[in-house]
PDB file of C-alpha atoms in Angstrom:
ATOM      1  CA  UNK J   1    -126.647 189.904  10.105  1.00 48.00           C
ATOM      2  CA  UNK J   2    -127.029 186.000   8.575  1.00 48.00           C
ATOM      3  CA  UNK J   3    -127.644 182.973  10.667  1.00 46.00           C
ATOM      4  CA  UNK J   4    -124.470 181.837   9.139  1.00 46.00           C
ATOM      5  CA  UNK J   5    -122.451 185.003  10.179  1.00 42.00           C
ATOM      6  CA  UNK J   6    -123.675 184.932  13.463  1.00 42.00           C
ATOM      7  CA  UNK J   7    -122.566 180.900  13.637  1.00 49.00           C
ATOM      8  CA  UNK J   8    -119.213 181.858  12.187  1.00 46.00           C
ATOM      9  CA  UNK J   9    -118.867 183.822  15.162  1.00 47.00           C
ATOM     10  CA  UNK J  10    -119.732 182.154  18.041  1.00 43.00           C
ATOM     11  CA  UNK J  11    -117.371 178.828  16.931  1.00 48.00           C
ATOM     12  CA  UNK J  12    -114.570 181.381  16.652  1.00 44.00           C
ATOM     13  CA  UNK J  13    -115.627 182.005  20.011  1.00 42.00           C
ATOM     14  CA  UNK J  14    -115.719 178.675  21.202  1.00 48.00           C
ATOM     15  CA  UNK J  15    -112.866 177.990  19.085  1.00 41.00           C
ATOM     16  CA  UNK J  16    -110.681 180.795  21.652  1.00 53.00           C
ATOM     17  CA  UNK J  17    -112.263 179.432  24.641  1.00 50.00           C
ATOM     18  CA  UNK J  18    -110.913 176.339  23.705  1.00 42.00           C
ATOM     19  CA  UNK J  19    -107.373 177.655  22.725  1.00 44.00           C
ATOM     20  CA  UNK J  20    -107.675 179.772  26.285  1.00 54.00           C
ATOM     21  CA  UNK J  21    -108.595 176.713  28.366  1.00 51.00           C
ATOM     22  CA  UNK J  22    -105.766 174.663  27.044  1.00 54.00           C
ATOM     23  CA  UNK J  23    -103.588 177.187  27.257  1.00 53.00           C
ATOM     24  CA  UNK J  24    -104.560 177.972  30.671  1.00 51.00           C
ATOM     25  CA  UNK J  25    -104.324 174.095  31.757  1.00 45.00           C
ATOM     26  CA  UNK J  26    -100.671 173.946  29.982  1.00 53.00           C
ATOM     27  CA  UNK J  27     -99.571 176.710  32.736  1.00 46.00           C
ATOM     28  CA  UNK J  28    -101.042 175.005  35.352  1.00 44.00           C
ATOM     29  CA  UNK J  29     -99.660 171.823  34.695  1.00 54.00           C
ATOM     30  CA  UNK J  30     -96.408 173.773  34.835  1.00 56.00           C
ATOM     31  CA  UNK J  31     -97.042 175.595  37.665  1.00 51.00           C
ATOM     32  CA  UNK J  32     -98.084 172.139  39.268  1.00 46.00           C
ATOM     33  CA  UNK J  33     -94.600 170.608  37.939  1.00 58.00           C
ATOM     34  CA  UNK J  34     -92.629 173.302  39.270  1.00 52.00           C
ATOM     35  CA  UNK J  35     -94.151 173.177  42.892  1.00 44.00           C
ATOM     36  CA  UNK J  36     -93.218 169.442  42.446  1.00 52.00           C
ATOM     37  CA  UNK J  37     -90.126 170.589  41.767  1.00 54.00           C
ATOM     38  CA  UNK J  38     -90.075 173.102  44.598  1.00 42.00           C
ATOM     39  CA  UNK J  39     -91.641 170.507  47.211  1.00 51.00           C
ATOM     40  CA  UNK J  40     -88.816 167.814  46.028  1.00 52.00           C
ATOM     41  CA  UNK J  41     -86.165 169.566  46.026  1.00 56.00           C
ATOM     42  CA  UNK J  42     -86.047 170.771  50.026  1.00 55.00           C
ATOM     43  CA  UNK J  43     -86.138 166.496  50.416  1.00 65.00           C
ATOM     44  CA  UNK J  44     -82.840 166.352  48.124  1.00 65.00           C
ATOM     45  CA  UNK J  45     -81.038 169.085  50.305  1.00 58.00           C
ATOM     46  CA  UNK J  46     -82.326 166.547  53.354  1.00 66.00           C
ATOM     47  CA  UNK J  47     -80.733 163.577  52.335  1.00 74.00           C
ATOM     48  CA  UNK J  48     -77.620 165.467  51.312  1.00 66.00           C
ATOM     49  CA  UNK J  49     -77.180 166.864  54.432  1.00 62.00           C
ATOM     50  CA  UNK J  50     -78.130 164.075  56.272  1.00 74.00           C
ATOM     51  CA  UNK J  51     -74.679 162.422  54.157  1.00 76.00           C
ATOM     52  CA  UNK J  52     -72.419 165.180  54.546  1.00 67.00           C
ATOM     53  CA  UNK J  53     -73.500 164.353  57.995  1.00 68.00           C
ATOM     54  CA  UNK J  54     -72.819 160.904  58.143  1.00 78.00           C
ATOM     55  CA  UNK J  55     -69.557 161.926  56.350  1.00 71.00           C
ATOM     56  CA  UNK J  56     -68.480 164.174  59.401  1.00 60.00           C
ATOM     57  CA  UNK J  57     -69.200 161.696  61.841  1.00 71.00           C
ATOM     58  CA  UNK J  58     -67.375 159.233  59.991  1.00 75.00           C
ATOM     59  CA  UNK J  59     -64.363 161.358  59.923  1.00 69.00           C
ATOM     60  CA  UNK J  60     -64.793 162.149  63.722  1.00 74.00           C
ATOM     61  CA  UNK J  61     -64.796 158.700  64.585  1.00 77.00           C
ATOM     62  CA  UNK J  62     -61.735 158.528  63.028  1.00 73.00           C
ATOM     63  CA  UNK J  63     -59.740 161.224  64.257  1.00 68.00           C
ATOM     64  CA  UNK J  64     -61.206 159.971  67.706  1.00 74.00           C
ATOM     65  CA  UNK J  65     -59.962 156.366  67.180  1.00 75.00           C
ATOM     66  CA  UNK J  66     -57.078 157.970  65.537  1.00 67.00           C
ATOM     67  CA  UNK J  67     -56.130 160.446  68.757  1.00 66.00           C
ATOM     68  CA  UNK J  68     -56.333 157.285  70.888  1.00 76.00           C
ATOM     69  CA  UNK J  69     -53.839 155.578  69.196  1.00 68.00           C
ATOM     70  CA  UNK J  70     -51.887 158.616  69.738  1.00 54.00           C
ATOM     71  CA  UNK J  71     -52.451 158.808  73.402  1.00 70.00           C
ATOM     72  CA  UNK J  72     -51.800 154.879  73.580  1.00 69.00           C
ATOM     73  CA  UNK J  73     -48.428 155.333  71.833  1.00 69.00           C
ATOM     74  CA  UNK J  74     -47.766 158.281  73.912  1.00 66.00           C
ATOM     75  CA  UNK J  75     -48.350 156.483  77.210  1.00 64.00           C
ATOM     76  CA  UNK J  76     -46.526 153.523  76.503  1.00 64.00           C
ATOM     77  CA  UNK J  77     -43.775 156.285  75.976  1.00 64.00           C
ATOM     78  CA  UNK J  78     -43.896 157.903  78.812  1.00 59.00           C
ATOM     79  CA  UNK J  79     -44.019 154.506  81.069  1.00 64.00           C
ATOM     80  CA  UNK J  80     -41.245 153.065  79.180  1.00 63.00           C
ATOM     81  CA  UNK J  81     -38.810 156.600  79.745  1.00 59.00           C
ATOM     82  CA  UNK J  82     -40.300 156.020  83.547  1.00 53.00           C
ATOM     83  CA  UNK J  83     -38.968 152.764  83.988  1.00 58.00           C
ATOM     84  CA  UNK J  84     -35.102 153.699  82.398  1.00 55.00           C
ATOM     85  CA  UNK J  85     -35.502 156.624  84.705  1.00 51.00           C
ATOM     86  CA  UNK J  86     -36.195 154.306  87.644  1.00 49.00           C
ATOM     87  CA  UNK J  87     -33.951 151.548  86.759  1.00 51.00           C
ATOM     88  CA  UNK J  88     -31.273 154.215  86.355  1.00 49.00           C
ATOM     89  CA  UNK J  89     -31.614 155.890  89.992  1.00 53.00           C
ATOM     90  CA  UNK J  90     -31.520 152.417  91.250  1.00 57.00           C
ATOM     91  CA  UNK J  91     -28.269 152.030  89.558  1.00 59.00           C
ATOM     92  CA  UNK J  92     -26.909 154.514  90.973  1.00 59.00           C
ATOM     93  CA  UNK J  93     -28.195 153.918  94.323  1.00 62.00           C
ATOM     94  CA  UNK J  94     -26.326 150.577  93.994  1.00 76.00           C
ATOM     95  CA  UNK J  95     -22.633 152.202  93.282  1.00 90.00           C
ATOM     96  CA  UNK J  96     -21.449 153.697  96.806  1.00 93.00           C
ATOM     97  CA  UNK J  97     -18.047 152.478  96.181  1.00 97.00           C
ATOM     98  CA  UNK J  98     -14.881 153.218  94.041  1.00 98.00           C
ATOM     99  CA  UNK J  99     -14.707 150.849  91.669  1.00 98.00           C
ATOM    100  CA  UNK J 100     -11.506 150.284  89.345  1.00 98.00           C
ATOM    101  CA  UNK J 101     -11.250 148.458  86.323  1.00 97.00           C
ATOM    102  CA  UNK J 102      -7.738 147.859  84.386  1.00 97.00           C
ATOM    103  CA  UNK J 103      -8.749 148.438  80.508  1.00 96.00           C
ATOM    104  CA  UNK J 104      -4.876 148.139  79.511  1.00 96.00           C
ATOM    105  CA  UNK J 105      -2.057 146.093  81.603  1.00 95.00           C
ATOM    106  CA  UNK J 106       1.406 147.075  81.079  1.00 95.00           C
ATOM    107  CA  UNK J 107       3.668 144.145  81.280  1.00 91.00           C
ATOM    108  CA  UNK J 108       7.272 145.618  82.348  1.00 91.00           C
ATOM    109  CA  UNK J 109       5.723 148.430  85.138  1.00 93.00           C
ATOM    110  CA  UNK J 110       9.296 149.578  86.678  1.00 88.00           C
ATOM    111  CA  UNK J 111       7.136 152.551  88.562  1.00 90.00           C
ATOM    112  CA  UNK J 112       4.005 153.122  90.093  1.00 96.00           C
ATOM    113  CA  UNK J 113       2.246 156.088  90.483  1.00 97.00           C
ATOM    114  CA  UNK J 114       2.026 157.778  94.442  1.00 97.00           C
ATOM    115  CA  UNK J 115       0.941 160.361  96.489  1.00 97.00           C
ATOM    116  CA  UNK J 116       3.169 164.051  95.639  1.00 97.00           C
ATOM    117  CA  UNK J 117       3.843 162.574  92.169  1.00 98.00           C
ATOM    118  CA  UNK J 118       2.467 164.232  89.100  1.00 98.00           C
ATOM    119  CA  UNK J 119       0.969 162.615  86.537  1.00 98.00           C
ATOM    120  CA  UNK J 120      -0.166 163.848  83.128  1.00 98.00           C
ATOM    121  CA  UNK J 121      -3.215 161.870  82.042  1.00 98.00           C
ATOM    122  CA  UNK J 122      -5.459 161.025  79.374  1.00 99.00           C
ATOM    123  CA  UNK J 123      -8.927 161.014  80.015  1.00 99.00           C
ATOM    124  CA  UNK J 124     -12.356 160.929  78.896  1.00 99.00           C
ATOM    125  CA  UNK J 125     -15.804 161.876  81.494  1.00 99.00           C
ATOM    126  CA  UNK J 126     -19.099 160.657  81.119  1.00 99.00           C
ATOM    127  CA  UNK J 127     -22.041 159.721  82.956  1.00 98.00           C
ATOM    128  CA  UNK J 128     -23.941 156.769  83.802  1.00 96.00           C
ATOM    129  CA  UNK J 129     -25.905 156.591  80.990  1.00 96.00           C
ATOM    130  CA  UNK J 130     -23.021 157.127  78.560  1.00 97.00           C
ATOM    131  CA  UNK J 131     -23.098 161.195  78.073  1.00 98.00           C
ATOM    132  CA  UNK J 132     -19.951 162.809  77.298  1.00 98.00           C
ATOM    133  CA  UNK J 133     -19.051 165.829  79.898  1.00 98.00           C
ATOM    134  CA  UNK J 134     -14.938 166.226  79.292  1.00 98.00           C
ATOM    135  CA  UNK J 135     -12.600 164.902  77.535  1.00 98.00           C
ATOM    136  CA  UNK J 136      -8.714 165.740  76.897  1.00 98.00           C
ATOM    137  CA  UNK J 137      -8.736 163.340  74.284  1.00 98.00           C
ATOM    138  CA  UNK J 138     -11.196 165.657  72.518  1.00 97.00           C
ATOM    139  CA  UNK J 139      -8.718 168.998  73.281  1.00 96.00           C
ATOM    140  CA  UNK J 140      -5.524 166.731  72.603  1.00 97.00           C
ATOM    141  CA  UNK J 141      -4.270 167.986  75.777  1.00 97.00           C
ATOM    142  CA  UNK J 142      -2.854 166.593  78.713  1.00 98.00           C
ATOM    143  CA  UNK J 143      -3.809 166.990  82.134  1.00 98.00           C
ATOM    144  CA  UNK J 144      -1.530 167.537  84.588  1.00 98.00           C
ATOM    145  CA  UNK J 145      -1.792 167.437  88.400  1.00 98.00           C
ATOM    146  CA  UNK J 146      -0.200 166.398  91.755  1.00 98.00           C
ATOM    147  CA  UNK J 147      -2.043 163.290  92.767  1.00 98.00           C
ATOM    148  CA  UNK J 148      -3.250 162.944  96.599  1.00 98.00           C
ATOM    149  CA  UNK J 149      -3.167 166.909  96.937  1.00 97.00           C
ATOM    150  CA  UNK J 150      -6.877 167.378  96.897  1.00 97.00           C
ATOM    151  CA  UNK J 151      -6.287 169.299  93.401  1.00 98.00           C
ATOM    152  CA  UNK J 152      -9.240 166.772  91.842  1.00 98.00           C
ATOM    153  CA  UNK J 153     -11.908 164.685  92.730  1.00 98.00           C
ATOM    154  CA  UNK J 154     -11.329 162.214  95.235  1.00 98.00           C
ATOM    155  CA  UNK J 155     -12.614 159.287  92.989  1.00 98.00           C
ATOM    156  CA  UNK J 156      -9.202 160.475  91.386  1.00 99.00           C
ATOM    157  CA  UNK J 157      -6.729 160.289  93.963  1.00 98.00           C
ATOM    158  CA  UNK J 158      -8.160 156.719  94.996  1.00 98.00           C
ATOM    159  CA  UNK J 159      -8.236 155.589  91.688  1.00 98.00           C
ATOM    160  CA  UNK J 160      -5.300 156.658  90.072  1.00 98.00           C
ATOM    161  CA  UNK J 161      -3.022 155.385  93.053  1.00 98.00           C
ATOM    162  CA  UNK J 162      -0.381 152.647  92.189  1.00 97.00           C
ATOM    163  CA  UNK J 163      -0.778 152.959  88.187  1.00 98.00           C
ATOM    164  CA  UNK J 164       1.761 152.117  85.810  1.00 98.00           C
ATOM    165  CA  UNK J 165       2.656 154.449  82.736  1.00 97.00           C
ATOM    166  CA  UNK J 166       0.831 153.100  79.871  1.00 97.00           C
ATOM    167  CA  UNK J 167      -1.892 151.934  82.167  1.00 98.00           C
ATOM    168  CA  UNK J 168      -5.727 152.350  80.936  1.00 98.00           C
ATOM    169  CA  UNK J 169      -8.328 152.341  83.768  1.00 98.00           C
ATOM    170  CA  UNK J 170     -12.151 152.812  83.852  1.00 99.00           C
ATOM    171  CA  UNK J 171     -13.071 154.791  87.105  1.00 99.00           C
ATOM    172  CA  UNK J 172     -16.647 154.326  88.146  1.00 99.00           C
ATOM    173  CA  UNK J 173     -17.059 157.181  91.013  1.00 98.00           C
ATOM    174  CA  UNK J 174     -20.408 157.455  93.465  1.00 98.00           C
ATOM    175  CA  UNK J 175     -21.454 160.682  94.189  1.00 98.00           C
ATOM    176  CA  UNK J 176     -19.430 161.303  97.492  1.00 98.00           C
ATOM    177  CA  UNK J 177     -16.438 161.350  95.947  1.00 98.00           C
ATOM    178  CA  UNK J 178     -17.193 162.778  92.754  1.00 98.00           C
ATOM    179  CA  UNK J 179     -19.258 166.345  92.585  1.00 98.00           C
ATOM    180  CA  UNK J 180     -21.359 165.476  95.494  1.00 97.00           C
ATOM    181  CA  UNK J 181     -24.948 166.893  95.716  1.00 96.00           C
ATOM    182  CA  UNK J 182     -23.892 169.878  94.008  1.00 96.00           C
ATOM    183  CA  UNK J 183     -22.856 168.408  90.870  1.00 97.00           C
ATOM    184  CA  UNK J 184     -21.051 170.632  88.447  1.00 97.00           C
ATOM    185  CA  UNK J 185     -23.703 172.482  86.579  1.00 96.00           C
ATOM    186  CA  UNK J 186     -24.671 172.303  83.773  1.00 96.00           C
ATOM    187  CA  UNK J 187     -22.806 168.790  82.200  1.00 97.00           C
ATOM    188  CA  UNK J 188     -23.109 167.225  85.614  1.00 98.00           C
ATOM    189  CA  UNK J 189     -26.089 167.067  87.948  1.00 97.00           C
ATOM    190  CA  UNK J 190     -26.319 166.431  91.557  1.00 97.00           C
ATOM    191  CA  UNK J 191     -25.229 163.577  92.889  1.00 97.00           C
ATOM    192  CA  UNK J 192     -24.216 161.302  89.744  1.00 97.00           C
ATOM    193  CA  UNK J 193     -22.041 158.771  89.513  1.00 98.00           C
ATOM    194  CA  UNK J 194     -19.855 159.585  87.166  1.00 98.00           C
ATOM    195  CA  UNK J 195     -17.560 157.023  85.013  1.00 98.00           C
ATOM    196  CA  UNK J 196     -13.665 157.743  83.850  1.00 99.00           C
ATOM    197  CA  UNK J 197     -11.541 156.053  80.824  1.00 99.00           C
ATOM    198  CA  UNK J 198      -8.011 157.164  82.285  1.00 99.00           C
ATOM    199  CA  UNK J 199      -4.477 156.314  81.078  1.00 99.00           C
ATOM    200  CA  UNK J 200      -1.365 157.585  82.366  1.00 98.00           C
ATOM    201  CA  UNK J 201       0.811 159.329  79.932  1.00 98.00           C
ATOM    202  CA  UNK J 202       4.233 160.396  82.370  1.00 96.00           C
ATOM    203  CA  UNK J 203       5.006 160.176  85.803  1.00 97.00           C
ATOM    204  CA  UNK J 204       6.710 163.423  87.161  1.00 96.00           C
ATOM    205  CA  UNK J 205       8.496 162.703  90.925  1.00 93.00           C
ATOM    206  CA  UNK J 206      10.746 165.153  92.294  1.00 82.00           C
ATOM    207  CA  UNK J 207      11.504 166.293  89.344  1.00 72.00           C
ATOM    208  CA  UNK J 208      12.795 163.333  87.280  1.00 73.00           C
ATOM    209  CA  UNK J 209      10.254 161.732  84.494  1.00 72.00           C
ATOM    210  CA  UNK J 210       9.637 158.084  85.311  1.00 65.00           C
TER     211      UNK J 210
END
């Protein structure tokens, strides 16, 4: 074999070496930039939990600083229903007497209602605080009764005593001579005072209409 042969072959040799070595330094560059990758990419799931962390603390704080708004609001609620509720059961502690009011007069009163007559009223019921429990208005019905015969209340027979036909009064009744302490479930509880808008339709008296 020639020098020149033998040459020939060893720089193709060195030639592949060559080609190998590169080739072998072009994977391990990317081997290199992929374990970059690799080692980075752990610190970019860090930081992004580290903000969706943030972001849920953020959102507690707000649904904490929301909720004590809530419990704020709710509080001054409740103290505010406490004080109507006290203010009203002093009111009624305060009314332990009949009281009558004349709503409408009647000028030419020839009449006036007394005990045995009976008298066939208008009337509407409600409690202290303005709730509706009866009303013949409501039915369009008269009621009818003998006054001063313990048939009704006895806020009633005081307060409907010497009334003219045509007369409107407003009744305010305490408890002892309305429904007492057991009340008249379930419109009426114990021991309210209980207010009437009366007017006197007819008088009935032995008989006759007055």
């Amino acid at each position: 074999m020639s020098t020149a042969v033998i040459r020939k072959s060893i720089d193709v040799v060195n030639v592949q070496k060559v080609v190998d070595s590169e080739t072998n330094l072009t994977i391990f560059e990317d081997s290199f930039q992929g374990l970059a990758r690799f080692e980075s990419e752990p610190q970019d799931h860090m930081r992004a939990a580290e903000q969706n962390e943030r972001g849920c603390l953020d959102s507690r704080t707000k649904y904490e600083d929301s909720l004590q708004g809530c419990n704020m609001k709710t509080a001054v609620l409740v103290g505010l229903l406490c004080l109507m509720a006290v203010a009203y059961a002093d009111d009624e502690l305060k009314i332990n007497k009949l009281q009558i009011g004349v709503k409408t007069r009647v000028k030419d009163c020839v009449q006036k209602s007394r005990k045995g007559d009976q008298l066939h009223m208008h009337y509407t019921g409600t409690l202290l605080d303005g709730t509706e429990f009866d009303s013949s208005r409501t039915r369009n019905q008269e009621f009818t009764f003998t006054l001063g015969q313990g048939m009704v209340i006895k806020g009633w027979d005081q307060g409907l005593l010497n009334m003219c036909v045509g007369e409107r009064r407003i009744l305010t009744i305490p408890p002892h001579l309305g429904y007492g302490e057991r009340g008249a479930p379930p419109k009426i509880p114990a021991n309210a005072v209980l207010k009437f808008d009366v007017e006197l339709m007819k008088i009935d008296r032995d008989g006759e209409e007055l």
